[in-house]
Amino acid sequence: MSDNTKPIKNVVIRFAGDSGDGMQLMGDRFTATTAMVGNDLGTFPDYPAEIRAPAGSLAGVSAFQIQFSSQDIFTPGDRVDVLVVMNPAALKMHIQDLRPGGTLIANKSNFQKKNLKLAGYETDPLTDDSLNDFMVLDVEITELVTKALEDMKLPLKTVERTKNMFALGLTFWMYGRPMEPTIKWLNMKFKKRPELVEANVRALKAGNHFGDISEVFSSSYTVAPAPLAKGTYRNITGNYALGLGLLTASEKSGLPLFFGGYPITPASEILNQLSLYRNFGIRTFQAEDEIASIGASIGAAFAGSLAVTASSGPGIALKSEAMGLAVITELPLVIINIQRAGPSTGLPTKTEQADLFQALFGRNSESPIPVISAISPSDCYYTAYEACRVALKYMTPIIVLSDAYLASGSEPWLLPNLSDLEKIEVKFTESNGETFKPYLRDEMTLARPWAIPGTPGLEHRIGGLEKEDGSGNVSYDPENHQKMIELREAKVAGITREIDPTELYGEPIGDLLILGWGSTYGSIRTAVKRLQDEGKSVSHAHVRWVNPLPADLGEIVLKYQKILVPELNRGQFLKLIRAEYLVDAKGMNVVRGKPIRSYRIEEVANEMLESGR
Amino acid sequence: MSQERGQKLARQDFISNQDVRWCPGCGDYSILAQTQKSLPDLGIPRENFVFISGIGCSSRFPYYMNTYGFHTIHGRAPTLASGVKLARPDLSVWVVTGDGDSLSIGGNHFIHVLRRNIDLNIVLFNNRIYGLTKGQYSPTSELGKVTKSTPFGSLDTPFNPPAVALGAQATFVARSIDRYPSHLQKMLGRAHGHKGASFLEVYQNCLIFNDGAFRLLTEKETKGDHVLELENGKPMIFGKEKNKGIRLNGFKPEVVTLDGDYSTDDLLIHNETDKNIADVLTNFTYDSEFPTPIGVLFVAKMSTYEDRLDEQIKTAKEQLGEGNLEALIRGADTWEVE
Ligand code: SF4
């Protein structure tokens, strides 16, 4: 390492290249190492929808972003400090996010005519002065790794594949990260192919060494460990956390977990993950379609399992009829929607929060379902757990909203203490000798009893036809229908008693409240922190429960001159807030398939603060 | 009413307190009665029966059975039944469905549930019409059928349910008729006895919208010549006078008269486990040259989906040990913040 090192607080790096260039792997290794040196971090992979678009094409660019810091951070960052590009297409797709003065590292070897043309460049941007705003470091990575591996006599393809390790080694040098964890990891990954271990380790070291000897960098940087709360941490993505949350709920409730799924991006990972856990006794079922996957889950719920189904927007649309059945039969069922950009197939790998109205209203008739949203990758764990707990306690289907950003984004996670989680108590009904009434309700929660097949004396029938209050018999009586609709609504509304008081970040009274839900948490918090540091009267409130809304929210919104609601849709939560509380909230509605950028929130907030009432 | 444990159940125990609301004279009544009569003999406690239906006239069935029941969504009964059975393999799970329910809107679930061989008993009431919506043609209505939605005749070739089932690799395929009570009871028993997905088609008369669809098979004068009652290991004889039979001429089946030229020795012997025979028999359905076969067309032994699942869980536990949640949550890469 250079002895000329400068401490800095915060860095955002983005790696971009062809989908075959191993950018995700590189990102994962950088993340693991960064976690170990104790920085707070946030990551966000950005994949193309195509599995393998032609090499060098714009459609085939895959990227991974990480922000790491010596302070508490909440997002993968929005303005990139260091951009690593493996080819012209990656440069074209990502250069607009590099901040002026930022560092660009480009694999010069790949900037030949053919690749330039594929990316739509007439002239070589590395030489035509178009990148003068940045600090450009063009490195002949391909040549350098070829040289480093010369004596190994490996096939060209294998040599080419180590380019990412070179780039990784170089970025490790820039930020003084150790190489040992990666070397250890390579030894494990290629246990049976020692020549690949050797090749990759050599490339990694060559990259690192290049930093040392090249005169281009006047200094490297150090980012000190962040003052995180004491304890044991791991890095975790949102989807993985969801899976663990479901598993935890199964263990804590003593109920077997049944998961009905159907492959769809970006929800499939949950199906894949849970399918690994056969030794936990988990029953995953890949059904013939989305409808069958929720149908089987409802069947499993009827039979006494903790039943879960997951999908993404278009798949959720297919499930909506069955969701109505779960509503009228009042069975506990967790429905997870990993939202992606739409409509229709839309941008299947990109993020959006535009299924909020679908979750709230996307069924025929009055069909209330509680909706809870996760606010960060690690929060997905608690959200899944909470959803299971509430579904079981209230005998109701429940929707969990996550999105593509949370699903694959990651952050450090302080491991939970399982005994601190709120208890999940489940009691199946048993016969008391009297005629069983499947729709008699608990006085407080209005939940109906859970009487599962196989229990003597409780034989009963449920179904999609309207139920008579109490007996559960089919009823066409108008008064009864009114009553049942109101009862189902009241049951869901009563879930407010499960919601903690809304946490306010900032003063309880002020000029501006920024109100969000779901995955915009990190961006909003980052923006509000900076605004507060500038002395502005701005507070942040964030809801996880969208239905029902927290009981105290109506009071809170009245305490601010102005309200801003940033979200990744055209103003769905905004309309809800305006309708619910009759306040003149303003929206900030971004639908670019990417997380909202915190500096944009700052800009909009400043405009609102500056303009008079 | 709770039953005394250990006491043998009777038909009465399976009758729920709900009024039956099918049209008087509907074939569904018979199927309900034969089911209620058959269940006591199966030796299963009442609370372990679950009846699951979709939407349609037949799908009201669970409401009339004093067992656990679930009246679900149009076409989706097999999916819910699969979930119940996978969660609780010890239960006896029945799917009650109709021709529109299972072959039109639910076609996808129908083929996949059979393919998976989940141990369910699927009873399809085939009346070749949409009854509940008041008389539109169904996927089993014959070509050219004049109905409310096809005033000039239907344009599509019908499905033949046992052929669909065989194509979907069903391991048990049988057929019966609402007006054949003892045969129907026997088939319900056989369906139950088969471990795996059992498919039983029951021809059912809808006297309001498709009356007499199966008249030839149920009227005294005609049924002899039009119904072939299959018995395993027995030659295929039918006819009012028991003087006709099915013979294979090469691969081609033909109807022969036992009049000297042919004797029972020339006839095809039914073998329930022979899929080629099952194929030959199912093709008789819309062919007026041949009698309609009833009975068990095909049966095959195969492990069930739920057994395979249990096996996987067992093996995983043996090889990896009982799942340890805390260890899983920790994962491989953790670090400490002091
Ligand atoms: S409409 Fe037909 S099938 Fe339906 S109940 Fe009446 S007779 Fe039976």
PDB file of C-alpha atoms and ligand atoms in Angstrom, chain B residues 22-23 26 28 57 127 131 204 206-209, ligand 1:
ATOM      1  CA  TRP B  22     -80.041 -29.101  -6.729  1.00  0.00           C
ATOM      2  CA  CYS B  23     -82.979 -29.253  -9.137  1.00  0.00           C
ATOM      3  CA  CYS B  26     -80.715 -33.950 -10.926  1.00  0.00           C
ATOM      4  CA  ASP B  28     -76.109 -35.086  -8.506  1.00  0.00           C
ATOM      5  CA  CYS B  57     -73.700 -27.229  -9.754  1.00  0.00           C
ATOM      6  CA  ASN B 127     -73.117 -33.515 -17.685  1.00  0.00           C
ATOM      7  CA  GLY B 131     -75.776 -25.862 -15.578  1.00  0.00           C
ATOM      8  CA  GLN B 204     -74.494 -37.174 -14.750  1.00  0.00           C
ATOM      9  CA  CYS B 206     -78.660 -32.413 -16.055  1.00  0.00           C
ATOM     10  CA  LEU B 207     -82.365 -32.655 -16.583  1.00  0.00           C
ATOM     11  CA  ILE B 208     -82.831 -28.930 -16.982  1.00  0.00           C
ATOM     12  CA  PHE B 209     -80.273 -28.036 -19.630  1.00  0.00           C
TER      13      PHE B 209
HETATM   14  S1  SF4 C   1     -78.965 -27.241 -13.538  1.00  0.00           S
HETATM   15 FE1  SF4 C   1     -78.707 -29.338 -14.139  1.00  0.00          FE
HETATM   16  S2  SF4 C   1     -76.819 -29.967 -13.130  1.00  0.00           S
HETATM   17 FE2  SF4 C   1     -77.489 -28.127 -12.157  1.00  0.00          FE
HETATM   18  S3  SF4 C   1     -78.662 -28.796 -10.405  1.00  0.00           S
HETATM   19 FE3  SF4 C   1     -80.113 -28.483 -12.074  1.00  0.00          FE
HETATM   20  S4  SF4 C   1     -80.252 -30.419 -13.056  1.00  0.00           S
HETATM   21 FE4  SF4 C   1     -78.482 -30.516 -11.779  1.00  0.00          FE
END
